[in-house]
CSV table of C-alpha atoms and ligand atoms in Angstrom, one decimal:
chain,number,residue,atom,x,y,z
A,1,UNK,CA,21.3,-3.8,-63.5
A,2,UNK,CA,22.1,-4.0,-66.8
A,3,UNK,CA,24.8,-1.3,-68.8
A,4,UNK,CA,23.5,1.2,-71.0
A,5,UNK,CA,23.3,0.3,-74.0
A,6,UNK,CA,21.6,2.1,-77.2
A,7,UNK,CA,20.3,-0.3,-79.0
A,8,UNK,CA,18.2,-2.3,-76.8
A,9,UNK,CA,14.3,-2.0,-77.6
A,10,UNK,CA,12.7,-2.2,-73.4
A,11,UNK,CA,10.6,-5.2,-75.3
A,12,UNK,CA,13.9,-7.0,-76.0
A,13,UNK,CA,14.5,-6.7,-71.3
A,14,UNK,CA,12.8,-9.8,-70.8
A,15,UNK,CA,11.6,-7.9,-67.2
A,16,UNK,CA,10.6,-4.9,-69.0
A,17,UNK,CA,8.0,-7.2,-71.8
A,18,UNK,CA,4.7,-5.8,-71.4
A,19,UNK,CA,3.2,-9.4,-70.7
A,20,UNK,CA,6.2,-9.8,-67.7
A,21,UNK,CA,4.7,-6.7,-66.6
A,22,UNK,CA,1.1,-7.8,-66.9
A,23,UNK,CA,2.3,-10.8,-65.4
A,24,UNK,CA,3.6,-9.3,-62.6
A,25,UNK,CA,1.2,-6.6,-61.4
A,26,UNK,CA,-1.5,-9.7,-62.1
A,27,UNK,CA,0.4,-12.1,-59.0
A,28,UNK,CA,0.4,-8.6,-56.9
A,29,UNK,CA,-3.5,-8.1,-57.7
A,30,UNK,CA,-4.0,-12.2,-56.9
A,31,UNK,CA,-1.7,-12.4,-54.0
A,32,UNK,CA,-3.7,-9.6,-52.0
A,33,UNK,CA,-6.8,-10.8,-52.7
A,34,UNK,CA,-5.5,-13.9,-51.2
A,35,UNK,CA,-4.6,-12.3,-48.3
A,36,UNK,CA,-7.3,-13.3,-45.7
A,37,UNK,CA,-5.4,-11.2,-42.4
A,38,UNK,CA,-3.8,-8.3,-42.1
A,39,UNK,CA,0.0,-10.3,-41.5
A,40,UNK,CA,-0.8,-12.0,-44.7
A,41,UNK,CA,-1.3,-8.9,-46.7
A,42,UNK,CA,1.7,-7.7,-44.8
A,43,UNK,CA,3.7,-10.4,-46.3
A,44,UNK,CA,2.3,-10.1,-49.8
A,45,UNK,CA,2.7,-6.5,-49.7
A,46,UNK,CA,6.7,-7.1,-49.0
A,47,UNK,CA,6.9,-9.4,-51.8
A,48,UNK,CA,4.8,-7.2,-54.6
A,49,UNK,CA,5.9,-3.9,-53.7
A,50,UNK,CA,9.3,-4.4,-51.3
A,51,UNK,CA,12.7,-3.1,-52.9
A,52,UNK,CA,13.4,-7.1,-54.2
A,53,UNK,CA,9.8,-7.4,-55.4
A,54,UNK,CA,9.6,-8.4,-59.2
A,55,UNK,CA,8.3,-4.8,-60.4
A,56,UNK,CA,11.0,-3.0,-58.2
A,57,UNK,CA,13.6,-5.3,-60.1
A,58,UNK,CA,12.3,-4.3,-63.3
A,59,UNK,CA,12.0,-0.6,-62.6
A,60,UNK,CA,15.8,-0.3,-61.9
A,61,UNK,CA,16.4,-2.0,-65.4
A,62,UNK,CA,14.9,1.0,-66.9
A,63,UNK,CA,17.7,3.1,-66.5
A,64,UNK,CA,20.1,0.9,-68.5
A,65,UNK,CA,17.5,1.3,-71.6
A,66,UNK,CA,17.9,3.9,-74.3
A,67,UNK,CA,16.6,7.2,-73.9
A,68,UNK,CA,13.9,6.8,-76.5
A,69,UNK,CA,12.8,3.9,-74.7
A,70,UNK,CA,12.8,4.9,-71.1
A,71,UNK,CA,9.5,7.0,-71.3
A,72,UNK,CA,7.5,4.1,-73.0
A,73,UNK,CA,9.0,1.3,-70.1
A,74,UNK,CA,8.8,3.8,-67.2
A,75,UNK,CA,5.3,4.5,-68.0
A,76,UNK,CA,4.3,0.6,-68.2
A,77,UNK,CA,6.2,-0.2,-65.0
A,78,UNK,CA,4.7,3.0,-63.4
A,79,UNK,CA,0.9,2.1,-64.2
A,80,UNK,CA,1.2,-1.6,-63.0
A,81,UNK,CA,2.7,-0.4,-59.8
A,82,UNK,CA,0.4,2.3,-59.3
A,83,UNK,CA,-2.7,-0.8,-59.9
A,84,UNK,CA,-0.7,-2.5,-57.2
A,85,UNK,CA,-0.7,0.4,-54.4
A,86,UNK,CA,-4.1,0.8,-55.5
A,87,UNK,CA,-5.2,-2.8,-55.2
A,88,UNK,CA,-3.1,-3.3,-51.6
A,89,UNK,CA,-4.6,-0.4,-50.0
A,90,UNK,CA,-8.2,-1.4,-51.0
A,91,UNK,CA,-7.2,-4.7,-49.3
A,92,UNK,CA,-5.6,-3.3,-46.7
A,93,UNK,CA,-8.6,-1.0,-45.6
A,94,UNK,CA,-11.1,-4.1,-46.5
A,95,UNK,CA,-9.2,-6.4,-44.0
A,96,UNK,CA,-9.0,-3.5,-41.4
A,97,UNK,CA,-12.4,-3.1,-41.5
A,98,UNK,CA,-13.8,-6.5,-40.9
A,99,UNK,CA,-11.0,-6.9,-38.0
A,100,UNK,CA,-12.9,-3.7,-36.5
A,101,UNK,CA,-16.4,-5.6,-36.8
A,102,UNK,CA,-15.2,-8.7,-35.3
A,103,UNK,CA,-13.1,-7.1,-32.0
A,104,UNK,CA,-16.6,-5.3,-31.7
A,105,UNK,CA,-18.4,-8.3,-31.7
A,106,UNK,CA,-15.8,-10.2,-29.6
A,107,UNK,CA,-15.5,-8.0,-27.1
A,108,UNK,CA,-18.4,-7.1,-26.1
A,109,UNK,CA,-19.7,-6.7,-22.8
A,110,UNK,CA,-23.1,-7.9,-22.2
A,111,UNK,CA,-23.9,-5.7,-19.5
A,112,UNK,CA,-27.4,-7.8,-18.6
A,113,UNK,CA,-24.9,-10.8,-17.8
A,114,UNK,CA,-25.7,-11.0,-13.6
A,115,UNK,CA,-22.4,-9.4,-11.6
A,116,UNK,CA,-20.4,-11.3,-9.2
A,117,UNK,CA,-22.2,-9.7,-5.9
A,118,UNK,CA,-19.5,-11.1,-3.8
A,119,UNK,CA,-17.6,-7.9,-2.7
A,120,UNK,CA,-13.7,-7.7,-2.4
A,121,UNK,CA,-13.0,-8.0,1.1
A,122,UNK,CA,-11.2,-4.8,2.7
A,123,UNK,CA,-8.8,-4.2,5.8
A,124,UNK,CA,-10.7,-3.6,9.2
A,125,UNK,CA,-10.4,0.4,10.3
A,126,UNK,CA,-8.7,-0.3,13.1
A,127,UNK,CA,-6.0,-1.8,11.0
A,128,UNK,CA,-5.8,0.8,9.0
A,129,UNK,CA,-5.9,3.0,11.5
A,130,UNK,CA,-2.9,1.3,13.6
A,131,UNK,CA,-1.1,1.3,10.1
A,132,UNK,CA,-1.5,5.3,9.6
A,133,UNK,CA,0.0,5.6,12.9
A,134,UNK,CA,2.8,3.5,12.6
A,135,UNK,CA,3.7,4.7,9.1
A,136,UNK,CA,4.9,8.2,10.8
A,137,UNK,CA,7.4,6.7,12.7
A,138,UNK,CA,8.8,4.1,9.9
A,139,UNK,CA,8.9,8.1,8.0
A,140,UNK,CA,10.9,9.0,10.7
A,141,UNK,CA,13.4,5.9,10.5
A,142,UNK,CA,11.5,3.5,13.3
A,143,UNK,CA,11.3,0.0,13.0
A,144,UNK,CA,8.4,-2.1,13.3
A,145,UNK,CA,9.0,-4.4,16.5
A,146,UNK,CA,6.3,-7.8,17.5
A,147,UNK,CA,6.1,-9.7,19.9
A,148,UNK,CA,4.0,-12.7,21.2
A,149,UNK,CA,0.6,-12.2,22.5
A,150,UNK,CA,0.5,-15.6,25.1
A,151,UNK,CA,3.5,-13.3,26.5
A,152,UNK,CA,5.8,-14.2,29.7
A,153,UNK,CA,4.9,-13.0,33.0
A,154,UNK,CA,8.6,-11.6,33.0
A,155,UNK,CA,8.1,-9.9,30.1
A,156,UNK,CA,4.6,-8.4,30.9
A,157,UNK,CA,5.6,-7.3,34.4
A,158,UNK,CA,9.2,-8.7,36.0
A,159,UNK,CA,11.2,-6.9,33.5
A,160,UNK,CA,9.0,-3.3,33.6
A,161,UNK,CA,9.5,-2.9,37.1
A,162,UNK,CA,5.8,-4.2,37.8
A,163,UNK,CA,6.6,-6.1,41.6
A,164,UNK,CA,5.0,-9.0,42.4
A,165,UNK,CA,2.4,-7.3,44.6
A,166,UNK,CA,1.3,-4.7,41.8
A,167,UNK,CA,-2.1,-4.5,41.8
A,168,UNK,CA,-2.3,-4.8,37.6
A,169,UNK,CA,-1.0,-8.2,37.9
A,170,UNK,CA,-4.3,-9.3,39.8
A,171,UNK,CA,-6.9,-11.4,38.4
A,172,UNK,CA,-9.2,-8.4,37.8
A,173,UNK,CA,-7.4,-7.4,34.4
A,174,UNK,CA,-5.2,-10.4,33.8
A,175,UNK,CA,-5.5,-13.3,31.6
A,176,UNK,CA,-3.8,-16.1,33.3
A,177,UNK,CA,-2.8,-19.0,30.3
A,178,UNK,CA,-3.2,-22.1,33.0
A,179,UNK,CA,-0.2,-24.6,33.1
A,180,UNK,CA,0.0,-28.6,33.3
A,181,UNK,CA,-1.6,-29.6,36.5
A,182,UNK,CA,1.6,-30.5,37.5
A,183,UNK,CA,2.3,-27.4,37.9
A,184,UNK,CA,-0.7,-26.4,39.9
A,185,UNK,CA,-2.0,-24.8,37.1
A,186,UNK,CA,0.8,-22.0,36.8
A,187,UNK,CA,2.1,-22.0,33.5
A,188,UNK,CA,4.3,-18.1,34.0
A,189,UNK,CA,2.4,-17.1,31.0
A,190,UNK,CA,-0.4,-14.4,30.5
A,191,UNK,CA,-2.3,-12.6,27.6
A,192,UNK,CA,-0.1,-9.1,27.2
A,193,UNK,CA,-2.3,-7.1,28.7
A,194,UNK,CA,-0.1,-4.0,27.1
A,195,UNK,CA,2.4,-3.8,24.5
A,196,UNK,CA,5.0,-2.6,26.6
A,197,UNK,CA,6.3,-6.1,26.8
A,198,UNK,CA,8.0,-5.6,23.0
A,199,UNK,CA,9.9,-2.8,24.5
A,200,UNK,CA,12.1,-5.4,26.7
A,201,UNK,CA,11.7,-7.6,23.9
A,202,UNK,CA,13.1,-5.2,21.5
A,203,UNK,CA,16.0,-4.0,23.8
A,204,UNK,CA,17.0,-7.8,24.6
A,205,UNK,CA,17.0,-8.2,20.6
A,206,UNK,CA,19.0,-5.3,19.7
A,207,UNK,CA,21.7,-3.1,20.5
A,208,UNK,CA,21.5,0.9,21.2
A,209,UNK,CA,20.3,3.2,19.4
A,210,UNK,CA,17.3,2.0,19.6
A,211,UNK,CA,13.9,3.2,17.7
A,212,UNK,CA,10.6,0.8,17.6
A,213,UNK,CA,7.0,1.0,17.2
A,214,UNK,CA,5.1,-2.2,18.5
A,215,UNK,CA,1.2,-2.2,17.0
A,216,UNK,CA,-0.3,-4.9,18.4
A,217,UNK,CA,-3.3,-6.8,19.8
A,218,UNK,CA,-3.8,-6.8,23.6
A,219,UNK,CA,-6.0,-9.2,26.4
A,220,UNK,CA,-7.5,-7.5,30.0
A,221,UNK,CA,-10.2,-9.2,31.9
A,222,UNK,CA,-13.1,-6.4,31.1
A,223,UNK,CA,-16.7,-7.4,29.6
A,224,UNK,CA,-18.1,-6.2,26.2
A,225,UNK,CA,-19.7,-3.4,26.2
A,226,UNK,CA,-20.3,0.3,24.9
A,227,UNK,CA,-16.5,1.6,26.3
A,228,UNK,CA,-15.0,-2.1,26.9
A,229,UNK,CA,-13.4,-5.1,25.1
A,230,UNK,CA,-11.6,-8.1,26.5
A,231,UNK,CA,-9.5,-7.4,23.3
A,232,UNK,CA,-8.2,-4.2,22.1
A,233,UNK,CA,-4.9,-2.4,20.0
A,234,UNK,CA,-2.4,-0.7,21.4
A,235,UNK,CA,0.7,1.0,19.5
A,236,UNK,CA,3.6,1.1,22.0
A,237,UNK,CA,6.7,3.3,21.1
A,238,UNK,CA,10.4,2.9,22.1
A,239,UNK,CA,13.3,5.4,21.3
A,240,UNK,CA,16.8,4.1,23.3
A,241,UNK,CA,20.3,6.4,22.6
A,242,UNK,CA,22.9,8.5,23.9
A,243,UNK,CA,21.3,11.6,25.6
A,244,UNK,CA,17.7,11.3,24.9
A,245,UNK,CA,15.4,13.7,26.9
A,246,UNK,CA,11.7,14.7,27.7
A,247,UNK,CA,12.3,17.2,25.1
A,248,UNK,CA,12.6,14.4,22.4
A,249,UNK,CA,9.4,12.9,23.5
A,250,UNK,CA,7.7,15.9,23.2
A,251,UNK,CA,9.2,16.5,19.9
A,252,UNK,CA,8.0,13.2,18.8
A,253,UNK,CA,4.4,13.5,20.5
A,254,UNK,CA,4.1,16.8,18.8
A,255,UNK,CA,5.2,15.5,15.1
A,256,UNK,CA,3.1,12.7,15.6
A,257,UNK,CA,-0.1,14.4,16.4
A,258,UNK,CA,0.4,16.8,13.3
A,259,UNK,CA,0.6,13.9,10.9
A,260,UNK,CA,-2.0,12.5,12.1
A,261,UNK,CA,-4.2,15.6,12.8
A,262,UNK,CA,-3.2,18.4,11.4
A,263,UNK,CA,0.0,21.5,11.4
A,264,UNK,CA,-2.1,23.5,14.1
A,265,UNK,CA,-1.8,20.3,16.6
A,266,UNK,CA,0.4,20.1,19.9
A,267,UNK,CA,0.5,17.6,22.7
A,268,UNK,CA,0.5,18.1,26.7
A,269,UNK,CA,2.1,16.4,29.4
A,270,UNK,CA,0.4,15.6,33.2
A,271,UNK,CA,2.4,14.0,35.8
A,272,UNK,CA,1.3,10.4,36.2
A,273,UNK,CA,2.5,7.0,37.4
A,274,UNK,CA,3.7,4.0,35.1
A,275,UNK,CA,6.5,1.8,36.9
A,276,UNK,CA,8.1,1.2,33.7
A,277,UNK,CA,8.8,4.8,33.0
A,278,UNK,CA,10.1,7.6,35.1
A,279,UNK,CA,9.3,10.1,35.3
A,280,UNK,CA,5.8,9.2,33.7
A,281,UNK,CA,2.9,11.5,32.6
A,282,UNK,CA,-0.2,11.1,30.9
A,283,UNK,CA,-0.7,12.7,27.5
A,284,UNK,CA,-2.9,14.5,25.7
A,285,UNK,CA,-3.6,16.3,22.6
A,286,UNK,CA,-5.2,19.5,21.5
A,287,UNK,CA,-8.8,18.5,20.3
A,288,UNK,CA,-8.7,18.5,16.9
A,289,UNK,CA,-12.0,19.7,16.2
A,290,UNK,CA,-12.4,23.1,18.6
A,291,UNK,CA,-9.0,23.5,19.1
A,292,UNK,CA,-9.7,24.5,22.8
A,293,UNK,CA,-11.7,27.1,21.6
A,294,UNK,CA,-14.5,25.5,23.4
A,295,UNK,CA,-13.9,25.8,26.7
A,296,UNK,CA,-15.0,28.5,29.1
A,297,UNK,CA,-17.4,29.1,26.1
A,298,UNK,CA,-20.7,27.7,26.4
A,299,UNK,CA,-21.8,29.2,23.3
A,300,UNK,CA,-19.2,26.7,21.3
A,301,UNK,CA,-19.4,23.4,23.2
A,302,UNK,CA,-17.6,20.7,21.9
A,303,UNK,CA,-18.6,17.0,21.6
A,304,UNK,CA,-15.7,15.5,20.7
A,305,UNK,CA,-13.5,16.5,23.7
A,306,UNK,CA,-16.6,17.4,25.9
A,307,UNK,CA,-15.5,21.3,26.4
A,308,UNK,CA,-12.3,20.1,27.8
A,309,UNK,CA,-9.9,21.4,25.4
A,310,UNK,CA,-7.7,18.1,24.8
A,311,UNK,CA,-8.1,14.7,24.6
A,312,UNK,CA,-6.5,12.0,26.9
A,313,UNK,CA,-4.1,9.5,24.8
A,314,UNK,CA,-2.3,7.2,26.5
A,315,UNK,CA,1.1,7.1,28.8
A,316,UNK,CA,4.3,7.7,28.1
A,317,UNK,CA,8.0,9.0,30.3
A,318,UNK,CA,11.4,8.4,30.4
A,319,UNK,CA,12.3,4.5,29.5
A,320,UNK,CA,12.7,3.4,34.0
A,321,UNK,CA,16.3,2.9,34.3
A,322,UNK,CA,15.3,-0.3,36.3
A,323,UNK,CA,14.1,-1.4,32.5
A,324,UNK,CA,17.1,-1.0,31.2
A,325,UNK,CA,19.5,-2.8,33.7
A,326,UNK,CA,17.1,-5.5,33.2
A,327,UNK,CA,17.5,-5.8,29.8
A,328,UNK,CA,21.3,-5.2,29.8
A,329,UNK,CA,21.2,-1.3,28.9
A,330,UNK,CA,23.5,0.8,30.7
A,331,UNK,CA,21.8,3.3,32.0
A,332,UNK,CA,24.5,5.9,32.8
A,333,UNK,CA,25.1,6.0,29.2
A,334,UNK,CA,21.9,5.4,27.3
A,335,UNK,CA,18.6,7.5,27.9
A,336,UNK,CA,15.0,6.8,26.6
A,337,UNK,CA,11.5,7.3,25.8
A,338,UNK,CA,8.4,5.6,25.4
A,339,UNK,CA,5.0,6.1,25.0
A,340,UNK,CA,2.1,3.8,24.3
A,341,UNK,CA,-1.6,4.6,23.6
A,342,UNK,CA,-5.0,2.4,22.5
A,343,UNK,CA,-6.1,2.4,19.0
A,344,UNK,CA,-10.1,1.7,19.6
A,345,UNK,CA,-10.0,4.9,21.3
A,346,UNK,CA,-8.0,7.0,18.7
A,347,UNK,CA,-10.5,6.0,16.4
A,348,UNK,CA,-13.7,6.4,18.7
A,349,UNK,CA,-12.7,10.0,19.2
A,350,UNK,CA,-11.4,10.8,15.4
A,351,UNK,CA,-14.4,8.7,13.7
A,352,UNK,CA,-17.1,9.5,16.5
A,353,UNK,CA,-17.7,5.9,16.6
A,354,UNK,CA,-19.9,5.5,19.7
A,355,UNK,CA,-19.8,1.7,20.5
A,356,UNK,CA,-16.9,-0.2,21.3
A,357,UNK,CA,-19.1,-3.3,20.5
A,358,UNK,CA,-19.3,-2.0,16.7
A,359,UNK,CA,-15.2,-2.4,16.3
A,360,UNK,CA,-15.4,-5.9,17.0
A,361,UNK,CA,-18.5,-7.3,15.4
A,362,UNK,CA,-17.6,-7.2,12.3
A,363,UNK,CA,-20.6,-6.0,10.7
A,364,UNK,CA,-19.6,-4.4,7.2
A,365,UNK,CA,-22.5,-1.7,7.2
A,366,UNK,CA,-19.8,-0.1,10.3
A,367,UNK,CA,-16.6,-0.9,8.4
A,368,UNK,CA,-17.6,0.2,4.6
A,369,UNK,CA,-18.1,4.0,5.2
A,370,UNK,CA,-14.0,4.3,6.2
A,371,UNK,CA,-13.6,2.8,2.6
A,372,UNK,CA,-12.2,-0.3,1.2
A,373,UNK,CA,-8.4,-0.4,1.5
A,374,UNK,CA,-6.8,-3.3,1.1
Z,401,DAH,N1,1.4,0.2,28.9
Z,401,DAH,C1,0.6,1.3,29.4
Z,401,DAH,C2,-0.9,0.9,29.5
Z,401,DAH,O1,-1.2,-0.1,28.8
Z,401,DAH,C3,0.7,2.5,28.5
Z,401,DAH,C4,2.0,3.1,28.6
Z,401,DAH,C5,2.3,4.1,29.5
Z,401,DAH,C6,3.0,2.8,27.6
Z,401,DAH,C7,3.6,4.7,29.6
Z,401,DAH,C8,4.2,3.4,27.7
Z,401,DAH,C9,4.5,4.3,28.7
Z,401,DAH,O2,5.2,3.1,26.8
Z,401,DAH,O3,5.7,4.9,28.7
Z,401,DAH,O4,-1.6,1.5,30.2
């Protein structure tokens, strides 16, 4: 910027000449209507109007001029850079508007263009299903535990206390994989008819404390039909520590049911038989839908747990000893549960699905109405 100095007449600042002015608002004015985007008006706008622009410059010489001449060069300076302002916001709003007709025209959605009628696949309920369950137990600090399901006889049977003469080993429910003929045909290996076998797997893998949940698929010799399938789900659970009781398992039975069911839900235990566990006891659960208020009360019969009150679940006890010295658990230190139910029949029961043979088929009109996770 230039000194004060008295005796300078603004047309003597070369900037401050009214044809440098002219001259200058004219290369704003021509520069925007050059502009032909928005980022090129952008870049004109910084070099016509910006704090380095040619009419900033000369509007900071003004205050070197003469008093007398400051109103006569401020207004010059001040018109030509209010005709600039002017001229970029018409531009501006001229540009902004023809950018608004073309994304309108480019994105348009021509909604009589066909669809792609191929739907998204989804997951099959049971999986879903089988998920849900095990989900409560990961919650609760579980692990998710596999295993293989062309499974070792030992496995399947030797190592859960099932003897050789045990009547589930028979051909009636077994899948027997045959062997070379070499080997007469005996290969040691079976389809798991349970998933029990992960719970000697798991122990075998891992060192107490132990807490699994084996989901799996599972093989017994039964035809297709309205209550039977050669090949069903099972979720198979397996808690191994220091001083575990019956009370635990009911605990978890009972926690288990109301995540899945509902607060108002509780579990029951009936002596039973399982030589894996002992003692063993079937289990069931409160119906969910009467709540036991059904039975003894023909007025408020039940369909879903046929007036009983509960429905049957699966099996479950304290983890055999015999299990765990077989798997190289001491049993005078370490205590467990287990517990292991089918899936198809969870969701027969919560879904009032009425045909086994509907689970397996495959047919989407039965697997879209319980909605298309995936
Ligand atoms: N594996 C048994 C079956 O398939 C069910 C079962 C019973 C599992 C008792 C268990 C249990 O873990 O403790 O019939």
């Amino acid at each position: 910027m230039s000194a004060p100095n008295k005796s300078y007449d603004p047309v003597e600042v070369e900037a401050l000449k009214p044809e440098e002015i002219e001259r200058m608002r004219d290369e704003a004015l021509a520069a925007f209507a050059a502009a032909d985007s928005l980022d090129a008006l952008h870049e004109a706008k910084v070099a016509h109007t910006g704090p380095t622009s040619p009419l900033a410059l000369a509007n900071r010489e003004i205050g070197a001029l003469p008093p007398h001449a400051k109103a006569d060069a401020g207004k010059r300076v001040g018109m030509a850079r209010g005709a600039v302002n002017k001229a970029l916001a018409a531009r501006q709003a001229e540009l902004e508007a023809e950018r608004d007709a073309r994304v309108l025209v480019e994105e348009a959605v021509d909604v009589t263009l066909p669809y792609d009628r191929v739907p998204a696949g989804a997951r099959h309920p049971l999986t879903t299903m089988m998920e849900r369950v095990a989900d409560v137990f990961v919650a609760m600090g579980y692990e998710i535990a596999e295993g293989p399901e062309a499974e070792a006889e030992w496995f399947n049977f030797d190592a859960l206390n099932f003897t050789p003469d045990h009547p589930a080993r028979q051909m009636q429910d077994t899948f027997f994989v045959r062997g070379p003929q070499g080997d007469h045909g005996e290969s040691g290996v079976v389809l798991r008819t349970h998933t029990s076998p992960v719970q000697a797997r798991s122990l075998l893998e891992r060192k107490p404390p132990v807490y699994v949940v084996c989901p799996g698929r599972v093989y017994r010799t039964d035809e297709l039909d309205a209550t039977h399938t050669p090949v069903f789900h099972q979720i198979e659970l397996l808690a191994v520590d220091e001083g575990l009781t019956m009370a635990d398992l009911k605990g978890t039975l009972d926690h288990m049911v109301q995540s899945l069911f509902g607060a108002d839900m509780k579990t029951r235990l009936r002596p039973n038989y399982f030589p894996f566990t002992e003692p063993s006891a079937e289990m069931d659960m409160l119906c969910y839908v009467c709540k036991g208020a059904s039975v003894g009360n023909p007025d408020r019969p039940c369909r879903t747990c046929s007036s009983e009150g509960w429905i049957e679940l699966g099996g479950c006890g304290m983890v055999n000893p015999r299990v765990l010295i077989a798997c190289g658990v001491d049993p005078e230190k370490y205590s467990g549960f287990a517990f292991g139910f089918g899936i198809e029949r969870m969701l027969m029961f919560r879904h009032n699905v009425e045909d086994m043979r509907d689970m397996v088929e495959g047919d989407v009109r039965f697997t879209r109405p319980f909605g298309m996770e995936i």
